[in-house]
Amino acid sequence: MQERLNTEPVYVISIAAKLAETHPQTLRMYEEKGLVCPFRSANNIRLYSEADIERIRQIQNLTQVMGVNLAGVEVILDLLEKIRTLREELEKRHEQLRQEMEQEFMERLRRVAMNMDPSGGA
Amino acid sequence: MQERLNTEPVYVISIAAKLAETHPQTLRMYEEKGLVCPFRSANNIRLYSEADIERIRQIQNLTQVMGVNLAGVEVILDLLEKIRTLREELEKRHEQLRQEMEQEFMERLRRVAMNMDPSGGA
DNA sequence: TTGCTCCTCACGTCACGTGAGGTGGC
DNA sequence: TTGCTCCTCACGTCACGTGAGGTGGC
């Protein structure tokens, strides 16, 4: 439906639980274990964002479908994040290398040109 | 002690269990779940390699220290393997890019030289 | 008042580790 | 025979999910 995830925390716990097809008490447990940390309103009510819901769904998939416990979920989510970071970092390094080599090329080209046409050199 | 891991399967289950500080029955369970698959001798005896022992230690660390269950261990070991592969792959691509750009440089240099010294060109 | 929220306590179920028990081949 | 191996069965413990019970503010 939505083109991008709404990161504004807007869902109270009952709605969040329905959206992620789980139980409010389970969400409170996830928070206690530091797995999903919703915003709190001024009067202490938990408020979940779309991103939170998506994370809850991912956790549900790991626990219910794959049988992973919450200690495992924590490690796995960290590793997935690490993979994402690694990919981005290496993408960046790739681009950086390309630019460095382009610069080196220009430098070498300049030197070669100076050798071939001494009148232009110092 | 050893410089590199011996991949020959040489340890029977009691020795393997002692080396990894666990119990033979636990190793049988790991095998049943497909986590550690030792060789079998002609008379059906399990034989573990150094690499197997190292993997068992890694599993022990995940379960005993970090509290991850075996379903989680399976996912985590897969992800760690994926990270290793990803790193190697991108290392390779990095080197490949370097060579491609070097080739491109030589090509561009050749063209420039032809322009600057028409007598040498066709 | 109704329907939500907050919290804590407790129970059922299941996975994992571990031991026991009985077998068989060097 | 001794000490290993193989296997299966069963129990204790713990984590997780879930419900109940009692509170408080729109």
XYZ file of C-alpha atoms (C1' of nucleotides) in Angstrom:
296
model
C 0.000 0.000 0.000
C 2.562 2.478 1.232
C 5.517 3.420 -0.922
C 7.907 3.940 1.972
C 7.894 3.055 5.654
C 6.411 5.641 7.929
C 8.919 6.058 10.745
C 6.608 8.155 12.886
C 5.601 6.162 15.957
C 1.824 6.048 15.669
C 0.520 2.617 16.706
C -0.453 1.777 20.281
C 0.366 -1.733 21.445
C -2.964 -3.365 20.579
C -2.827 -2.079 16.997
C 0.842 -2.974 16.633
C 0.112 -6.494 17.873
C -2.704 -6.921 15.345
C -0.576 -5.588 12.479
C 2.241 -8.005 13.311
C -0.194 -10.827 14.126
C 1.027 -11.371 17.648
C 0.019 -10.506 21.236
C 0.517 -7.296 23.196
C 2.201 -9.176 26.024
C 4.708 -10.619 23.557
C 5.593 -7.111 22.418
C 6.148 -6.056 26.026
C 8.510 -9.011 26.386
C 10.416 -8.059 23.214
C 10.856 -4.576 24.646
C 12.081 -5.955 27.972
C 14.716 -7.957 26.071
C 15.716 -4.896 24.060
C 14.589 -6.348 20.734
C 11.960 -3.755 19.839
C 11.988 -0.425 21.645
C 8.898 1.665 20.893
C 8.517 5.346 21.622
C 6.664 6.368 24.747
C 4.031 9.099 24.732
C 3.948 11.750 27.438
C 1.598 9.530 29.459
C 3.853 6.455 29.129
C 1.940 4.732 26.326
C 4.036 2.644 23.883
C 3.938 3.951 20.302
C 5.215 1.745 17.461
C 6.370 2.929 14.034
C 6.033 1.095 10.708
C 9.721 0.217 11.013
C 9.025 -1.305 14.444
C 6.160 -3.361 12.984
C 8.426 -4.613 10.219
C 11.064 -5.592 12.772
C 8.449 -7.416 14.848
C 7.362 -9.332 11.752
C 10.973 -10.306 11.115
C 11.312 -11.520 14.704
C 8.042 -13.454 14.413
C 9.340 -15.141 11.300
C 12.569 -16.142 13.021
C 10.854 -17.463 16.157
C 7.613 -18.982 14.853
C 8.709 -20.266 11.446
C 12.394 -20.994 11.988
C 12.265 -21.868 15.698
C 15.006 -19.466 16.756
C 14.928 -18.226 20.372
C 15.254 -14.564 21.300
C 18.975 -14.773 22.117
C 19.469 -16.072 18.590
C 17.223 -13.389 17.113
C 19.399 -10.704 18.671
C 22.579 -12.148 17.161
C 20.925 -12.706 13.775
C 19.517 -9.180 13.508
C 22.965 -7.831 14.395
C 24.582 -9.987 11.712
C 22.032 -8.926 9.086
C 22.745 -5.303 9.977
C 26.460 -6.042 9.712
C 25.990 -7.543 6.257
C 24.067 -4.465 5.147
C 26.800 -2.164 6.468
C 29.519 -4.297 4.900
C 27.806 -4.157 1.512
C 27.449 -0.376 1.646
C 30.999 0.111 2.852
C 32.469 -1.991 0.080
C 30.248 -0.299 -2.480
C 31.733 2.985 -1.281
C 35.314 1.660 -1.380
C 34.658 0.410 -4.898
C 33.639 3.871 -6.058
C 36.556 5.413 -4.183
C 39.024 3.072 -5.885
C 37.541 3.976 -9.249
C 38.086 7.676 -8.588
C 41.604 7.174 -7.253
C 42.591 5.201 -10.325
C 41.047 7.788 -12.603
C 43.145 10.442 -10.877
C 46.245 8.285 -11.135
C 45.524 7.802 -14.823
C 45.373 11.564 -15.408
C 48.644 11.994 -13.537
C 50.414 9.287 -15.531
C 48.989 10.634 -18.761
C 50.342 14.086 -17.909
C 53.823 12.661 -17.296
C 53.776 10.669 -20.531
C 52.697 13.770 -22.485
C 55.575 15.761 -20.953
C 58.054 13.114 -22.075
C 56.689 13.006 -25.612
C 56.587 16.765 -25.993
C 59.570 18.244 -24.090
C 58.771 21.790 -25.256
C 55.704 21.763 -23.025
C 57.676 20.680 -19.928
C 59.677 22.798 -17.441
C 50.285 -25.562 19.029
C 49.424 -26.469 15.473
C 49.999 -23.968 12.693
C 47.040 -25.074 10.581
C 43.935 -27.160 11.226
C 44.232 -30.831 10.489
C 41.196 -31.715 8.408
C 41.754 -35.464 8.628
C 38.995 -37.044 10.729
C 40.896 -38.692 13.547
C 39.045 -38.258 16.843
C 36.445 -40.725 18.115
C 33.468 -39.249 19.914
C 34.830 -39.486 23.469
C 38.034 -37.642 22.504
C 36.136 -35.077 20.464
C 33.817 -34.429 23.395
C 36.752 -33.902 25.757
C 38.524 -31.572 23.314
C 35.413 -29.439 22.920
C 34.531 -29.745 26.612
C 31.113 -31.251 26.062
C 29.397 -34.655 26.186
C 29.347 -37.435 23.605
C 25.562 -37.514 23.664
C 25.464 -33.808 22.843
C 27.644 -34.440 19.791
C 25.277 -37.165 18.645
C 22.453 -34.646 18.959
C 24.346 -32.054 16.933
C 24.842 -34.635 14.223
C 21.154 -35.554 14.241
C 20.306 -31.878 13.711
C 22.844 -31.603 10.913
C 25.094 -29.132 12.747
C 28.255 -31.237 12.891
C 28.571 -34.210 10.561
C 31.604 -36.372 11.385
C 33.079 -39.000 9.122
C 32.169 -42.614 9.753
C 34.756 -45.360 9.803
C 34.149 -48.660 8.023
C 32.648 -50.052 11.251
C 30.306 -47.060 11.709
C 32.394 -45.189 14.304
C 32.153 -41.362 14.232
C 35.471 -39.664 13.426
C 35.862 -35.933 14.039
C 38.424 -33.629 12.398
C 40.101 -30.547 13.926
C 37.734 -28.433 11.856
C 34.799 -30.324 13.369
C 36.154 -29.673 16.878
C 36.485 -25.984 16.110
C 32.914 -25.888 14.844
C 31.702 -27.662 17.981
C 33.499 -25.084 20.125
C 31.813 -22.313 18.164
C 28.421 -23.952 18.718
C 29.189 -24.375 22.427
C 30.013 -20.693 22.673
C 26.764 -19.724 20.980
C 24.601 -22.019 23.109
C 26.306 -21.967 26.514
C 27.635 -18.400 26.623
C 25.160 -16.532 24.435
C 22.073 -18.666 25.101
C 21.240 -19.290 21.444
C 19.262 -22.436 20.631
C 20.250 -24.846 17.886
C 17.844 -23.430 15.302
C 19.525 -20.083 15.866
C 22.994 -21.625 15.671
C 22.185 -23.013 12.234
C 21.091 -19.602 10.923
C 24.055 -17.828 12.537
C 26.678 -20.215 11.154
C 25.115 -19.791 7.711
C 25.240 -16.001 8.038
C 28.880 -16.065 9.194
C 29.713 -18.221 6.185
C 27.827 -15.763 3.986
C 29.819 -12.849 5.399
C 33.066 -14.699 4.723
C 32.006 -15.434 1.133
C 30.843 -11.855 0.637
C 34.182 -10.494 1.839
C 36.155 -12.776 -0.485
C 33.889 -12.048 -3.418
C 34.229 -8.308 -3.006
C 37.992 -8.629 -2.514
C 38.042 -10.417 -5.854
C 35.868 -7.819 -7.548
C 38.137 -5.144 -6.152
C 41.192 -6.718 -7.747
C 39.270 -7.293 -10.977
C 38.291 -3.620 -11.142
C 41.905 -2.647 -10.593
C 43.022 -4.786 -13.525
C 40.216 -3.587 -15.780
C 41.098 0.036 -15.110
C 44.772 -0.648 -15.696
C 43.884 -2.140 -19.086
C 41.637 0.794 -19.868
C 44.466 3.128 -18.936
C 46.833 1.427 -21.371
C 44.220 1.635 -24.106
C 43.581 5.335 -23.511
C 47.301 5.987 -23.342
C 47.765 4.274 -26.706
C 45.085 6.453 -28.287
C 46.563 9.629 -26.847
C 50.015 8.672 -28.106
C 48.636 8.077 -31.605
C 47.070 11.535 -31.622
C 50.262 13.221 -30.469
C 52.493 11.338 -32.920
C 50.495 10.681 -36.141
C 53.533 9.181 -37.929
C 53.325 6.181 -35.604
C 49.603 5.526 -36.334
C 47.968 3.698 -39.266
C -18.946 3.034 32.669
C -16.374 1.174 28.759
C -12.165 0.043 26.666
C -7.952 0.870 26.428
C -3.256 1.308 28.837
C 0.188 0.005 32.485
C 2.392 -3.623 35.396
C 3.474 -8.412 37.720
C 2.712 -13.244 38.442
C 2.108 -17.880 36.925
C 1.304 -21.708 34.078
C 1.863 -24.902 29.799
C 4.831 -26.348 26.332
C 8.852 -27.307 24.132
C 13.946 -27.585 23.257
C 18.229 -28.935 25.014
C 21.359 -31.293 27.695
C 22.344 -35.268 30.107
C 22.104 -39.751 32.116
C 20.614 -44.617 32.022
C 20.068 -48.893 29.820
C 21.039 -52.416 26.630
C 23.921 -53.937 22.246
C 28.094 -55.137 19.661
C 32.982 -55.340 17.966
C 38.133 -54.719 18.823
C 36.574 -59.228 30.535
C 37.328 -54.303 30.006
C 36.349 -50.113 27.781
C 34.971 -48.248 24.125
C 31.243 -47.741 20.419
C 26.327 -47.792 18.762
C 21.361 -46.741 19.643
C 16.777 -45.237 22.142
C 14.209 -43.555 26.009
C 13.290 -40.392 29.655
C 13.823 -36.819 32.874
C 15.099 -31.926 34.683
C 15.497 -27.306 33.536
C 14.763 -23.265 31.270
C 12.892 -19.942 27.740
C 8.952 -18.305 25.521
C 4.365 -17.324 24.814
C 0.136 -16.394 26.792
C -3.464 -15.516 30.037
C -5.155 -13.627 34.429
C -5.484 -10.128 37.762
C -5.406 -5.596 39.471
C -4.328 -0.332 38.418
C -4.994 4.153 36.194
C -6.100 7.872 32.757
C -8.834 9.529 28.571
